[in-house]
Amino acid sequence: GGGTAGWMTAAAIARLLPHRAEVHLIESEAIGVVGVGEATLPHIRAFNERLGIPEAEFMARTRATFKLGIEFRDWGAIGDSYIHPFGTFGTGSGAVDFHHYYTRLLREGAELPPLDRLSYACALAREGRFAMPEMDRRSLAGTFGYAYQFDALLFAPYLRGLAEEMGARRSEGIVVDVERDGESGDIVAVTLADGTRIEGDLFVDCSG
């Protein structure tokens, strides 16, 4: 499989195991890629950094925007809107985190603002603003992280270019048969619709 998952896998193996693994990706243009905006978590930043992808270049090539959290609409009741931020709420004390105090006061009948009103990331998101988080986690502006929203149809070709530069190769075709080892059950080869047989030591299913 190709798409975002396939080319992320290919690029990662090619980058992290240079000269130790030969990467061969099989995908079919007949199947295509789901053309939707790709929603990510902050882990994607670490992935891109590990591959040496410059953030500005990545965002320009994939038409990405910054993402500060995930909004849940009509989750608890129709009309409700709650943002789960990529960051913290308030400040706790020792082993007791802030939300424990908040929950206890709420159960005791205290009038409190919605929890997501007590998050710097949520405040930025609701105002449609963004700033890079500060490195000092003791600062209010250092209490959040971020991810991206980008065009999946642009991210996969971008990753393909990087992976192929690092030695990954691609075959066009649809897998029609899987050959397994009779004793271990491991996959030893796959056969494409045109009869091509491709052997390997590790097969990663990114077909979705």
PDB file of C-alpha atoms in Angstrom:
ATOM      1  CA  GLY A   1       0.000   0.000   0.000  1.00  0.00           C
ATOM      2  CA  GLY A   2       1.087   3.549  -0.710  1.00  0.00           C
ATOM      3  CA  GLY A   3      -0.596   6.743   0.392  1.00  0.00           C
ATOM      4  CA  THR A   4       0.453   8.508   3.576  1.00  0.00           C
ATOM      5  CA  ALA A   5       0.937   5.312   5.613  1.00  0.00           C
ATOM      6  CA  GLY A   6       2.911   3.494   2.949  1.00  0.00           C
ATOM      7  CA  TRP A   7       5.298   6.301   2.106  1.00  0.00           C
ATOM      8  CA  MET A   8       5.766   7.243   5.783  1.00  0.00           C
ATOM      9  CA  THR A   9       6.840   3.657   6.408  1.00  0.00           C
ATOM     10  CA  ALA A  10       9.091   3.530   3.367  1.00  0.00           C
ATOM     11  CA  ALA A  11      10.754   6.856   4.185  1.00  0.00           C
ATOM     12  CA  ALA A  12      11.256   5.928   7.840  1.00  0.00           C
ATOM     13  CA  ILE A  13      12.897   2.562   7.096  1.00  0.00           C
ATOM     14  CA  ALA A  14      15.062   4.055   4.371  1.00  0.00           C
ATOM     15  CA  ARG A  15      16.217   6.874   6.668  1.00  0.00           C
ATOM     16  CA  LEU A  16      16.694   4.910   9.884  1.00  0.00           C
ATOM     17  CA  LEU A  17      18.188   1.743   8.395  1.00  0.00           C
ATOM     18  CA  PRO A  18      20.467   3.031   5.638  1.00  0.00           C
ATOM     19  CA  HIS A  19      22.499   0.315   3.886  1.00  0.00           C
ATOM     20  CA  ARG A  20      20.806  -2.283   6.123  1.00  0.00           C
ATOM     21  CA  ALA A  21      17.438  -2.630   4.388  1.00  0.00           C
ATOM     22  CA  GLU A  22      16.169  -2.508   0.830  1.00  0.00           C
ATOM     23  CA  VAL A  23      12.756  -0.844   0.711  1.00  0.00           C
ATOM     24  CA  HIS A  24      10.311  -1.912  -1.983  1.00  0.00           C
ATOM     25  CA  LEU A  25       6.837  -0.360  -1.980  1.00  0.00           C
ATOM     26  CA  ILE A  26       3.928  -1.810  -3.947  1.00  0.00           C
ATOM     27  CA  GLU A  27       0.914   0.362  -4.740  1.00  0.00           C
ATOM     28  CA  SER A  28      -1.692   0.695  -7.446  1.00  0.00           C
ATOM     29  CA  GLU A  29      -2.926   3.869  -9.087  1.00  0.00           C
ATOM     30  CA  ALA A  30      -6.155   1.965  -9.799  1.00  0.00           C
ATOM     31  CA  ILE A  31      -6.912   2.002  -6.065  1.00  0.00           C
ATOM     32  CA  GLY A  32      -5.824   5.573  -5.398  1.00  0.00           C
ATOM     33  CA  VAL A  33      -5.585   7.555  -2.180  1.00  0.00           C
ATOM     34  CA  VAL A  34      -8.412   8.838  -0.001  1.00  0.00           C
ATOM     35  CA  GLY A  35      -8.499  12.543  -0.835  1.00  0.00           C
ATOM     36  CA  VAL A  36      -9.244  14.116   2.523  1.00  0.00           C
ATOM     37  CA  GLY A  37      -7.453  16.450   4.876  1.00  0.00           C
ATOM     38  CA  GLU A  38      -5.108  14.466   7.071  1.00  0.00           C
ATOM     39  CA  ALA A  39      -5.537  15.112  10.801  1.00  0.00           C
ATOM     40  CA  THR A  40      -2.457  14.513  12.922  1.00  0.00           C
ATOM     41  CA  LEU A  41      -1.250  14.417  16.528  1.00  0.00           C
ATOM     42  CA  PRO A  42       1.913  16.148  17.823  1.00  0.00           C
ATOM     43  CA  HIS A  43       3.893  12.942  17.240  1.00  0.00           C
ATOM     44  CA  ILE A  44       4.032  13.846  13.534  1.00  0.00           C
ATOM     45  CA  ARG A  45       6.474  16.630  14.384  1.00  0.00           C
ATOM     46  CA  ALA A  46       8.894  14.165  15.965  1.00  0.00           C
ATOM     47  CA  PHE A  47       8.524  11.894  12.924  1.00  0.00           C
ATOM     48  CA  ASN A  48       9.308  14.722  10.498  1.00  0.00           C
ATOM     49  CA  GLU A  49      12.262  15.879  12.599  1.00  0.00           C
ATOM     50  CA  ARG A  50      13.684  12.329  12.690  1.00  0.00           C
ATOM     51  CA  LEU A  51      13.541  12.234   8.910  1.00  0.00           C
ATOM     52  CA  GLY A  52      15.197  15.654   8.689  1.00  0.00           C
ATOM     53  CA  ILE A  53      12.159  17.317   7.093  1.00  0.00           C
ATOM     54  CA  PRO A  54      12.208  21.141   7.492  1.00  0.00           C
ATOM     55  CA  GLU A  55       8.901  22.281   8.956  1.00  0.00           C
ATOM     56  CA  ALA A  56       8.479  25.289   6.652  1.00  0.00           C
ATOM     57  CA  GLU A  57       9.140  23.176   3.546  1.00  0.00           C
ATOM     58  CA  PHE A  58       6.761  20.445   4.705  1.00  0.00           C
ATOM     59  CA  MET A  59       3.966  22.932   5.414  1.00  0.00           C
ATOM     60  CA  ALA A  60       4.379  24.706   2.074  1.00  0.00           C
ATOM     61  CA  ARG A  61       4.467  21.455   0.083  1.00  0.00           C
ATOM     62  CA  THR A  62       1.385  19.974   1.803  1.00  0.00           C
ATOM     63  CA  ARG A  63      -0.643  23.183   2.336  1.00  0.00           C
ATOM     64  CA  ALA A  64      -0.570  22.517   6.052  1.00  0.00           C
ATOM     65  CA  THR A  65      -1.962  24.608   8.876  1.00  0.00           C
ATOM     66  CA  PHE A  66      -1.159  24.458  12.579  1.00  0.00           C
ATOM     67  CA  LYS A  67      -3.431  22.372  14.781  1.00  0.00           C
ATOM     68  CA  LEU A  68      -3.758  23.010  18.526  1.00  0.00           C
ATOM     69  CA  GLY A  69      -6.245  20.313  19.499  1.00  0.00           C
ATOM     70  CA  ILE A  70      -9.319  18.311  18.525  1.00  0.00           C
ATOM     71  CA  GLU A  71     -12.807  19.791  18.753  1.00  0.00           C
ATOM     72  CA  PHE A  72     -15.708  17.526  19.722  1.00  0.00           C
ATOM     73  CA  ARG A  73     -19.096  18.902  18.734  1.00  0.00           C
ATOM     74  CA  ASP A  74     -22.391  17.533  20.119  1.00  0.00           C
ATOM     75  CA  TRP A  75     -20.323  15.028  22.143  1.00  0.00           C
ATOM     76  CA  GLY A  76     -22.091  15.303  25.497  1.00  0.00           C
ATOM     77  CA  ALA A  77     -25.253  16.995  24.257  1.00  0.00           C
ATOM     78  CA  ILE A  78     -26.477  18.660  21.076  1.00  0.00           C
ATOM     79  CA  GLY A  79     -24.945  22.112  20.926  1.00  0.00           C
ATOM     80  CA  ASP A  80     -21.947  21.279  23.119  1.00  0.00           C
ATOM     81  CA  SER A  81     -18.463  22.022  21.845  1.00  0.00           C
ATOM     82  CA  TYR A  82     -15.319  20.879  23.607  1.00  0.00           C
ATOM     83  CA  ILE A  83     -11.687  21.196  22.503  1.00  0.00           C
ATOM     84  CA  HIS A  84      -9.218  18.580  23.665  1.00  0.00           C
ATOM     85  CA  PRO A  85      -5.962  20.536  23.512  1.00  0.00           C
ATOM     86  CA  PHE A  86      -2.444  19.390  22.787  1.00  0.00           C
ATOM     87  CA  GLY A  87      -1.436  20.783  26.141  1.00  0.00           C
ATOM     88  CA  THR A  88      -2.275  21.103  29.808  1.00  0.00           C
ATOM     89  CA  PHE A  89      -5.030  22.630  31.913  1.00  0.00           C
ATOM     90  CA  GLY A  90      -3.883  24.828  34.796  1.00  0.00           C
ATOM     91  CA  THR A  91      -1.224  23.658  37.228  1.00  0.00           C
ATOM     92  CA  GLY A  92      -1.489  20.844  39.731  1.00  0.00           C
ATOM     93  CA  SER A  93       0.395  20.218  42.941  1.00  0.00           C
ATOM     94  CA  GLY A  94       2.802  17.332  43.324  1.00  0.00           C
ATOM     95  CA  ALA A  95       1.211  14.033  42.278  1.00  0.00           C
ATOM     96  CA  VAL A  96      -2.274  15.595  42.050  1.00  0.00           C
ATOM     97  CA  ASP A  97      -2.948  17.139  38.663  1.00  0.00           C
ATOM     98  CA  PHE A  98      -5.115  20.174  38.017  1.00  0.00           C
ATOM     99  CA  HIS A  99      -8.110  18.302  36.624  1.00  0.00           C
ATOM    100  CA  HIS A 100      -8.475  16.377  39.899  1.00  0.00           C
ATOM    101  CA  TYR A 101      -9.000  19.634  41.790  1.00  0.00           C
ATOM    102  CA  TYR A 102     -11.345  20.844  39.074  1.00  0.00           C
ATOM    103  CA  THR A 103     -13.454  17.659  39.191  1.00  0.00           C
ATOM    104  CA  ARG A 104     -13.703  17.699  42.980  1.00  0.00           C
ATOM    105  CA  LEU A 105     -14.853  21.325  43.072  1.00  0.00           C
ATOM    106  CA  LEU A 106     -17.352  20.628  40.287  1.00  0.00           C
ATOM    107  CA  ARG A 107     -18.840  17.721  42.257  1.00  0.00           C
ATOM    108  CA  GLU A 108     -19.082  19.953  45.323  1.00  0.00           C
ATOM    109  CA  GLY A 109     -21.235  22.367  43.359  1.00  0.00           C
ATOM    110  CA  ALA A 110     -18.716  25.104  42.653  1.00  0.00           C
ATOM    111  CA  GLU A 111     -19.437  27.326  39.650  1.00  0.00           C
ATOM    112  CA  LEU A 112     -16.514  26.809  37.311  1.00  0.00           C
ATOM    113  CA  PRO A 113     -15.849  27.752  33.694  1.00  0.00           C
ATOM    114  CA  PRO A 114     -15.717  24.916  31.137  1.00  0.00           C
ATOM    115  CA  LEU A 115     -12.438  23.005  31.447  1.00  0.00           C
ATOM    116  CA  ASP A 116     -11.230  23.945  27.983  1.00  0.00           C
ATOM    117  CA  ARG A 117     -11.470  27.632  28.968  1.00  0.00           C
ATOM    118  CA  LEU A 118      -8.554  26.966  31.318  1.00  0.00           C
ATOM    119  CA  SER A 119      -6.138  25.928  28.576  1.00  0.00           C
ATOM    120  CA  TYR A 120      -3.775  28.240  26.698  1.00  0.00           C
ATOM    121  CA  ALA A 121      -3.969  26.049  23.579  1.00  0.00           C
ATOM    122  CA  CYS A 122      -7.778  26.148  23.593  1.00  0.00           C
ATOM    123  CA  ALA A 123      -7.779  29.919  24.024  1.00  0.00           C
ATOM    124  CA  LEU A 124      -5.521  30.284  20.988  1.00  0.00           C
ATOM    125  CA  ALA A 125      -7.637  27.868  18.941  1.00  0.00           C
ATOM    126  CA  ARG A 126     -10.928  29.610  19.696  1.00  0.00           C
ATOM    127  CA  GLU A 127      -9.417  32.950  18.672  1.00  0.00           C
ATOM    128  CA  GLY A 128      -7.962  31.504  15.476  1.00  0.00           C
ATOM    129  CA  ARG A 129      -4.442  32.405  16.543  1.00  0.00           C
ATOM    130  CA  PHE A 130      -1.133  30.596  16.842  1.00  0.00           C
ATOM    131  CA  ALA A 131       2.301  31.141  18.347  1.00  0.00           C
ATOM    132  CA  MET A 132       5.204  28.756  18.705  1.00  0.00           C
ATOM    133  CA  PRO A 133       5.290  27.279  22.222  1.00  0.00           C
ATOM    134  CA  GLU A 134       8.058  28.531  24.468  1.00  0.00           C
ATOM    135  CA  MET A 135      10.740  26.070  25.533  1.00  0.00           C
ATOM    136  CA  ASP A 136      10.300  26.942  29.223  1.00  0.00           C
ATOM    137  CA  ARG A 137       7.529  24.620  30.461  1.00  0.00           C
ATOM    138  CA  ARG A 138       7.075  26.810  33.537  1.00  0.00           C
ATOM    139  CA  SER A 139       5.787  29.586  31.279  1.00  0.00           C
ATOM    140  CA  LEU A 140       2.090  29.686  30.358  1.00  0.00           C
ATOM    141  CA  ALA A 141       3.132  29.918  26.703  1.00  0.00           C
ATOM    142  CA  GLY A 142       5.111  26.695  27.101  1.00  0.00           C
ATOM    143  CA  THR A 143       2.195  24.523  28.259  1.00  0.00           C
ATOM    144  CA  PHE A 144       1.093  23.268  24.849  1.00  0.00           C
ATOM    145  CA  GLY A 145       2.230  21.483  21.722  1.00  0.00           C
ATOM    146  CA  TYR A 146       0.870  21.402  18.188  1.00  0.00           C
ATOM    147  CA  ALA A 147       0.297  19.234  15.144  1.00  0.00           C
ATOM    148  CA  TYR A 148      -0.852  19.868  11.569  1.00  0.00           C
ATOM    149  CA  GLN A 149      -3.808  19.581   9.236  1.00  0.00           C
ATOM    150  CA  PHE A 150      -2.614  18.948   5.692  1.00  0.00           C
ATOM    151  CA  ASP A 151      -3.625  17.684   2.254  1.00  0.00           C
ATOM    152  CA  ALA A 152      -3.135  13.904   2.136  1.00  0.00           C
ATOM    153  CA  LEU A 153      -2.950  13.981  -1.650  1.00  0.00           C
ATOM    154  CA  LEU A 154       0.141  16.190  -1.378  1.00  0.00           C
ATOM    155  CA  PHE A 155       1.871  14.560   1.601  1.00  0.00           C
ATOM    156  CA  ALA A 156       2.224  11.077   0.073  1.00  0.00           C
ATOM    157  CA  PRO A 157       3.984  12.283  -3.133  1.00  0.00           C
ATOM    158  CA  TYR A 158       6.228  14.515  -1.019  1.00  0.00           C
ATOM    159  CA  LEU A 159       7.251  11.547   1.128  1.00  0.00           C
ATOM    160  CA  ARG A 160       7.665   9.394  -1.971  1.00  0.00           C
ATOM    161  CA  GLY A 161      10.211  11.836  -3.323  1.00  0.00           C
ATOM    162  CA  LEU A 162      12.164  11.733  -0.064  1.00  0.00           C
ATOM    163  CA  ALA A 163      11.992   7.937   0.185  1.00  0.00           C
ATOM    164  CA  GLU A 164      13.142   7.418  -3.405  1.00  0.00           C
ATOM    165  CA  GLU A 165      16.037   9.824  -2.862  1.00  0.00           C
ATOM    166  CA  MET A 166      17.089   7.530  -0.006  1.00  0.00           C
ATOM    167  CA  GLY A 167      16.933   4.432  -2.208  1.00  0.00           C
ATOM    168  CA  ALA A 168      13.376   3.149  -1.854  1.00  0.00           C
ATOM    169  CA  ARG A 169      11.852   1.721  -5.022  1.00  0.00           C
ATOM    170  CA  ARG A 170       8.255   1.398  -6.131  1.00  0.00           C
ATOM    171  CA  SER A 171       6.276  -1.181  -8.133  1.00  0.00           C
ATOM    172  CA  GLU A 172       2.910  -0.515  -9.701  1.00  0.00           C
ATOM    173  CA  GLY A 173       0.424  -3.325  -9.214  1.00  0.00           C
ATOM    174  CA  ILE A 174      -2.214  -5.056  -7.160  1.00  0.00           C
ATOM    175  CA  VAL A 175      -1.298  -7.916  -4.831  1.00  0.00           C
ATOM    176  CA  VAL A 176      -3.378 -10.963  -5.737  1.00  0.00           C
ATOM    177  CA  ASP A 177      -1.621 -13.727  -3.795  1.00  0.00           C
ATOM    178  CA  VAL A 178       0.454 -14.103  -0.644  1.00  0.00           C
ATOM    179  CA  GLU A 179       2.990 -16.905  -0.230  1.00  0.00           C
ATOM    180  CA  ARG A 180       3.689 -18.031   3.324  1.00  0.00           C
ATOM    181  CA  ASP A 181       6.284 -20.254   4.927  1.00  0.00           C
ATOM    182  CA  GLY A 182       4.735 -23.645   5.709  1.00  0.00           C
ATOM    183  CA  GLU A 183       6.338 -23.910   9.147  1.00  0.00           C
ATOM    184  CA  SER A 184       6.514 -20.380  10.560  1.00  0.00           C
ATOM    185  CA  GLY A 185       3.547 -18.885   8.726  1.00  0.00           C
ATOM    186  CA  ASP A 186       5.653 -15.830   7.837  1.00  0.00           C
ATOM    187  CA  ILE A 187       5.081 -14.162   4.483  1.00  0.00           C
ATOM    188  CA  VAL A 188       7.923 -14.917   2.089  1.00  0.00           C
ATOM    189  CA  ALA A 189       6.589 -13.359  -1.131  1.00  0.00           C
ATOM    190  CA  VAL A 190       3.633 -11.647  -2.773  1.00  0.00           C
ATOM    191  CA  THR A 191       2.432 -12.002  -6.342  1.00  0.00           C
ATOM    192  CA  LEU A 192       1.050  -9.111  -8.382  1.00  0.00           C
ATOM    193  CA  ALA A 193      -1.774  -9.260 -10.919  1.00  0.00           C
ATOM    194  CA  ASP A 194       0.718  -9.257 -13.795  1.00  0.00           C
ATOM    195  CA  GLY A 195       2.459 -12.347 -12.365  1.00  0.00           C
ATOM    196  CA  THR A 196       5.435 -10.523 -10.814  1.00  0.00           C
ATOM    197  CA  ARG A 197       6.662 -12.270  -7.659  1.00  0.00           C
ATOM    198  CA  ILE A 198       8.316 -10.097  -5.005  1.00  0.00           C
ATOM    199  CA  GLU A 199      10.201 -11.673  -2.115  1.00  0.00           C
ATOM    200  CA  GLY A 200      11.015 -10.026   1.199  1.00  0.00           C
ATOM    201  CA  ASP A 201      11.974 -10.514   4.841  1.00  0.00           C
ATOM    202  CA  LEU A 202       9.467  -8.043   6.324  1.00  0.00           C
ATOM    203  CA  PHE A 203       6.099  -7.065   4.852  1.00  0.00           C
ATOM    204  CA  VAL A 204       4.204  -4.036   6.173  1.00  0.00           C
ATOM    205  CA  ASP A 205       0.496  -3.839   5.294  1.00  0.00           C
ATOM    206  CA  CYS A 206      -0.328  -0.190   4.545  1.00  0.00           C
ATOM    207  CA  SER A 207      -3.355  -0.956   2.401  1.00  0.00           C
ATOM    208  CA  GLY A 208      -5.795   0.555   4.885  1.00  0.00           C
TER     209      GLY A 208
END
